[in-house]
Short mmCIF file of C-alpha atoms in Angstrom, two decimals:
data_model
loop_
_atom_site.label_atom_id
_atom_site.label_comp_id
_atom_site.label_asym_id
_atom_site.label_seq_id
_atom_site.Cartn_x
_atom_site.Cartn_y
_atom_site.Cartn_z
CA MET A 1 26.07 -48.45 -159.97
CA ALA A 2 25.47 -48.29 -156.22
CA ARG A 3 29.17 -48.89 -155.61
CA VAL A 4 30.12 -45.99 -157.91
CA VAL A 5 27.66 -43.66 -156.13
CA CYS A 6 29.04 -44.66 -152.72
CA ARG A 7 32.56 -44.05 -153.96
CA LEU A 8 31.69 -40.59 -155.27
CA VAL A 9 29.96 -39.68 -152.01
CA ALA A 10 33.00 -40.80 -150.03
CA ILE A 11 35.31 -38.79 -152.28
CA ALA A 12 33.14 -35.70 -151.99
CA VAL A 13 33.10 -35.90 -148.18
CA LEU A 14 36.85 -36.32 -148.03
CA LEU A 15 37.51 -33.46 -150.44
CA VAL A 16 35.26 -31.09 -148.51
CA ALA A 17 37.06 -32.06 -145.33
CA THR A 18 40.53 -31.64 -146.80
CA ARG A 19 40.17 -28.49 -148.92
CA GLY A 20 40.78 -25.12 -147.31
CA GLU A 21 42.05 -26.27 -143.91
CA THR A 22 45.04 -28.00 -142.31
CA LEU A 23 44.39 -31.55 -141.24
CA ALA A 24 46.12 -33.85 -138.79
CA GLY A 25 46.09 -36.54 -141.49
CA GLU A 26 46.47 -36.66 -145.26
CA LEU A 27 44.24 -38.00 -148.00
CA GLN A 28 45.47 -41.47 -148.91
CA LEU A 29 44.74 -43.81 -151.82
CA ARG A 30 44.70 -47.58 -151.48
CA VAL A 31 45.12 -49.56 -154.71
CA ALA A 32 42.04 -51.75 -155.19
CA ALA A 33 43.04 -53.74 -158.30
CA ALA A 34 45.70 -56.39 -158.78
CA SER A 35 47.86 -54.21 -161.04
CA VAL A 36 47.14 -50.56 -161.87
CA PRO A 37 49.04 -48.55 -164.52
CA VAL A 38 50.47 -45.17 -163.55
CA ARG A 39 50.36 -42.69 -166.42
CA ALA A 40 52.24 -39.49 -167.18
CA GLY A 41 49.01 -37.49 -167.29
CA PRO A 42 45.34 -37.72 -166.26
CA GLY A 43 44.07 -39.88 -169.10
CA GLY A 44 44.37 -43.29 -170.69
CA SER A 45 46.15 -41.86 -173.73
CA TYR A 46 49.20 -40.77 -171.71
CA ARG A 47 52.19 -43.12 -171.64
CA GLU A 48 52.54 -45.62 -168.83
CA ILE A 49 55.44 -44.82 -166.48
CA GLY A 50 54.97 -47.63 -163.96
CA ARG A 51 52.53 -49.90 -162.17
CA VAL A 52 51.28 -50.22 -158.61
CA ALA A 53 49.95 -53.34 -156.92
CA GLU A 54 46.85 -54.12 -154.88
CA GLY A 55 47.07 -52.99 -151.26
CA GLU A 56 49.73 -50.32 -151.78
CA VAL A 57 48.95 -46.95 -150.21
CA PHE A 58 49.93 -43.55 -151.61
CA THR A 59 49.32 -39.93 -150.66
CA ALA A 60 46.96 -38.10 -153.03
CA LEU A 61 48.89 -35.11 -154.40
CA ASP A 62 46.21 -33.82 -156.75
CA TRP A 63 43.07 -34.90 -158.62
CA THR A 64 40.99 -33.91 -161.61
CA ALA A 65 37.80 -31.89 -161.24
CA ASP A 66 35.59 -34.97 -161.72
CA HIS A 67 37.79 -37.08 -159.39
CA SER A 68 38.35 -39.64 -162.12
CA TRP A 69 42.16 -39.38 -161.97
CA TRP A 70 44.45 -39.01 -158.96
CA ARG A 71 48.11 -37.96 -158.90
CA ILE A 72 50.50 -39.94 -156.69
CA GLU A 73 54.25 -40.06 -156.08
CA LEU A 74 55.59 -43.25 -157.60
CA ALA A 75 59.13 -42.65 -156.33
CA ARG A 76 61.18 -39.72 -155.10
CA GLY A 77 60.63 -36.88 -157.55
CA VAL A 78 58.50 -38.96 -159.94
CA THR A 79 54.73 -38.53 -159.96
CA GLY A 80 51.99 -40.02 -162.10
CA TRP A 81 48.23 -40.44 -162.40
CA VAL A 82 46.02 -43.43 -161.59
CA PHE A 83 42.42 -44.06 -162.64
CA GLY A 84 39.97 -43.26 -159.84
CA GLU A 85 37.91 -46.43 -160.25
CA LEU A 86 40.95 -48.52 -159.36
CA VAL A 87 41.85 -46.83 -156.06
CA TRP A 88 39.97 -46.18 -152.81
CA PRO A 89 40.50 -42.83 -151.00
CA PHE A 90 40.65 -42.60 -147.21
CA ARG A 91 42.15 -40.41 -144.50
CA VAL A 92 44.27 -41.51 -141.55
CA VAL A 93 44.29 -39.08 -138.65
CA ALA A 94 47.65 -38.84 -136.89
CA ASP A 95 47.21 -36.75 -133.73
CA SER A 96 50.83 -36.58 -132.60
CA ALA A 97 54.10 -35.58 -134.25
CA MET A 98 55.40 -39.09 -133.61
CA GLU A 99 52.47 -40.65 -135.47
CA ARG A 100 52.90 -38.25 -138.38
CA ALA A 101 56.63 -39.06 -138.53
CA GLY A 102 55.81 -42.78 -138.50
CA SER A 103 53.31 -42.32 -141.32
CA TRP A 104 55.90 -40.44 -143.41
CA LEU A 105 58.53 -43.11 -142.77
CA ASP A 106 56.15 -45.86 -143.81
CA ARG A 107 55.21 -44.12 -147.07
CA LYS A 108 58.67 -42.94 -148.09
CA LEU A 109 60.99 -45.71 -146.91
CA LEU A 110 59.12 -48.81 -145.81
CA GLY A 111 56.49 -49.20 -148.53
CA LYS A 112 56.74 -51.74 -151.32
CA SER A 113 59.63 -51.02 -153.66
CA SER A 114 58.91 -50.24 -157.30
CA ILE A 115 61.97 -52.36 -158.15
CA GLU A 116 59.73 -55.40 -157.72
CA ARG A 117 57.35 -54.16 -160.43
CA ASN A 118 60.04 -54.45 -163.11
CA ARG A 119 61.14 -57.50 -165.06
CA PHE A 120 64.66 -56.79 -166.39
CA SER A 121 67.84 -55.18 -165.06
CA MET A 122 71.28 -54.06 -166.18
CA ALA A 123 74.01 -53.30 -163.65
CA VAL A 124 77.48 -51.74 -163.99
CA SER A 125 79.82 -51.86 -160.98
CA ALA A 126 83.42 -51.15 -160.06
CA GLY A 127 85.37 -52.03 -156.94
CA ALA A 128 88.08 -54.34 -155.63
CA LEU A 129 88.83 -58.07 -155.63
CA GLY A 130 91.27 -58.43 -152.78
CA SER A 131 93.79 -55.66 -153.48
CA ASP A 132 93.12 -55.59 -157.22
CA GLY A 133 90.65 -53.59 -159.25
CA LEU A 134 87.35 -55.10 -160.36
CA PHE A 135 84.82 -54.18 -163.05
CA THR A 136 81.54 -56.06 -163.69
CA LEU A 137 78.57 -55.90 -166.03
CA GLY A 138 75.37 -57.79 -165.22
CA LEU A 139 72.12 -58.51 -167.06
CA GLY A 140 69.19 -59.89 -165.12
CA ILE A 141 65.56 -60.97 -165.18
CA PHE A 142 63.03 -61.03 -162.32
CA PRO A 143 61.34 -64.48 -162.37
CA THR A 144 59.41 -63.45 -159.24
CA ASP A 145 58.87 -60.19 -157.36
CA HIS A 146 61.60 -61.01 -154.84
CA THR A 147 64.12 -62.90 -156.99
CA LEU A 148 66.60 -61.62 -159.56
CA LEU A 149 68.41 -64.10 -161.82
CA GLU A 150 71.57 -62.39 -163.12
CA VAL A 151 74.36 -63.22 -165.55
CA THR A 152 77.52 -61.26 -164.74
CA VAL A 153 80.82 -60.88 -166.55
CA GLY A 154 83.79 -59.20 -164.89
CA GLN A 155 87.47 -58.51 -165.11
CA SER A 156 90.03 -57.98 -162.38
CA ALA A 157 93.58 -56.80 -163.02
CA GLY A 158 96.41 -56.13 -160.59
CA SER A 159 99.04 -57.87 -158.49
CA TYR A 160 97.50 -61.32 -158.94
CA GLY A 161 97.27 -61.05 -162.70
CA ASN A 162 94.22 -60.86 -164.95
CA VAL A 163 91.02 -62.66 -164.00
CA PHE A 164 88.14 -62.74 -166.48
CA SER A 165 84.99 -64.27 -165.00
CA ALA A 166 81.47 -65.20 -166.06
CA ARG A 167 78.92 -66.38 -163.50
CA LEU A 168 75.23 -66.98 -162.92
CA GLU A 169 73.77 -65.71 -159.64
CA VAL A 170 70.49 -65.65 -157.79
CA LEU A 171 69.69 -62.49 -155.82
CA VAL A 172 66.94 -62.69 -153.21
CA LEU A 173 65.41 -59.30 -152.36
CA LEU A 174 64.60 -58.93 -148.67
CA GLY A 175 61.78 -56.45 -148.14
CA PRO A 176 59.51 -54.96 -149.00
CA TRP A 177 61.15 -51.54 -148.71
CA ARG A 178 60.49 -48.49 -150.85
CA ALA A 179 63.89 -46.76 -150.89
CA VAL A 180 66.30 -49.40 -149.53
CA VAL A 181 66.19 -53.06 -150.58
CA PRO A 182 68.70 -55.45 -148.94
CA PHE A 183 69.54 -58.63 -150.83
CA LEU A 184 71.44 -61.91 -150.55
CA ALA A 185 73.34 -63.38 -153.50
CA ALA A 186 74.94 -66.70 -154.38
CA GLY A 187 76.14 -68.28 -157.59
CA GLY A 188 78.95 -69.78 -159.59
CA GLY A 189 80.63 -69.88 -162.95
CA LEU A 190 83.99 -69.95 -164.66
CA ALA A 191 87.12 -67.80 -164.30
CA VAL A 192 90.00 -67.55 -166.77
CA PHE A 193 93.22 -66.80 -164.89
CA SER A 194 96.33 -65.18 -166.39
CA PRO A 195 98.88 -64.85 -163.54
CA HIS A 196 101.88 -62.54 -163.30
CA ARG A 197 105.28 -64.20 -163.56
CA ASN A 198 106.26 -63.23 -160.02
CA VAL A 199 102.90 -64.05 -158.32
CA GLU A 200 101.51 -67.34 -159.52
CA VAL A 201 98.29 -67.98 -157.60
CA PHE A 202 96.94 -70.33 -160.24
CA ALA A 203 98.34 -71.77 -163.40
CA ARG A 204 97.16 -70.12 -166.57
CA GLY A 205 93.77 -71.41 -167.69
CA SER A 206 90.15 -71.88 -166.63
CA ASN A 207 89.01 -72.56 -163.08
CA ALA A 208 85.68 -73.00 -161.34
CA LEU A 209 84.32 -69.94 -159.55
CA ALA A 210 81.83 -69.65 -156.68
CA GLY A 211 80.70 -66.74 -154.57
CA ALA A 212 78.18 -65.66 -151.95
CA GLY A 213 77.36 -62.39 -150.23
CA GLY A 214 74.84 -59.59 -150.18
CA GLY A 215 74.27 -55.89 -150.47
CA LEU A 216 71.83 -53.01 -150.71
CA LEU A 217 69.80 -51.50 -153.54
CA LEU A 218 69.19 -47.78 -152.96
CA GLN A 219 66.46 -46.47 -155.21
CA LEU A 220 67.34 -43.02 -156.54
CA ARG A 221 64.30 -42.74 -158.81
CA VAL A 222 62.06 -45.00 -160.87
CA GLY A 223 64.30 -47.16 -163.04
CA LEU A 224 67.60 -46.00 -161.48
CA THR A 225 69.07 -47.75 -158.45
CA LEU A 226 72.39 -47.42 -156.62
CA ARG A 227 73.87 -50.85 -155.88
CA VAL A 228 76.42 -51.63 -153.14
CA GLU A 229 77.54 -55.22 -152.53
CA ALA A 230 80.17 -57.51 -151.01
CA ARG A 231 80.97 -61.16 -151.74
CA HIS A 232 83.38 -63.88 -150.75
CA MET A 233 84.75 -65.20 -154.06
CA MET A 234 86.55 -68.52 -154.44
CA LEU A 235 88.47 -70.00 -157.36
CA PHE A 236 89.27 -73.68 -157.18
CA SER A 237 90.68 -76.52 -159.21
CA ALA A 238 91.26 -80.20 -158.48
CA ASN A 239 94.18 -79.53 -156.13
CA LYS A 240 94.17 -75.83 -155.26
CA THR A 241 91.83 -73.18 -153.86
CA TRP A 242 92.14 -69.40 -153.77
CA SER A 243 89.69 -66.90 -152.28
CA ALA A 244 89.32 -63.14 -151.85
CA GLU A 245 86.73 -60.56 -150.86
CA ALA A 246 84.98 -58.64 -153.65
CA ILE A 247 83.55 -55.23 -152.75
CA SER A 248 81.92 -53.06 -155.39
CA GLY A 249 79.41 -50.31 -156.03
CA GLY A 250 77.60 -49.04 -159.09
CA VAL A 251 74.25 -48.36 -160.70
CA MET A 252 71.46 -50.67 -161.83
CA LEU A 253 68.80 -49.86 -164.38
CA VAL A 254 65.48 -51.67 -163.94
CA PHE A 255 62.79 -51.71 -166.61
#
């Protein structure tokens, strides 16, 4: 009970200080529970649109009259409400323009990415394998916050012939970043090669496939991410090896 009273007193002081005047700092909310649901409206009956983790900090955009619900920006253009008992309000005073710019950069770009709060993904990409076209479809699962295990199927057609591939990859997310998430990727699988008559890189049939590279995930909004990546791909058999650079871009849905 004493903790609740102290929290309400702190909220009241901050609201009085922030209403009706321009401040050097903004009212912030620090998540105080391990995992807090973000809802579409100020109430437990509204649908859940995401989750935030302990220690994350958000700017308070609005609040209910009794201060029991606070509105935050979950991602660019997407806002939601969190229960007041699960966050702690505070205000950071930034006296200079440089400090305010640094605070904005930290909140908008360098905070923890909401990608890591999801558990499944689906990616569609198009690009080039060497000088040929390339199309891929990937389905993934997040076994940890910073690791994506992905099964990808792809097809390349052009001067080399037709290459149908299936591979398993591990993507390691390097962060945390809110809007931009770099990653490293490595994996292997199987490729079915159907060469042209005049350019026989491999004999017709199945060959082992391996690849490694990296890329960037650019979060457009919650659940929708732009994906840009490059890999060094290698096909090999018992007595022959062929390699090419794969560069592609597309979109990834996370949920």
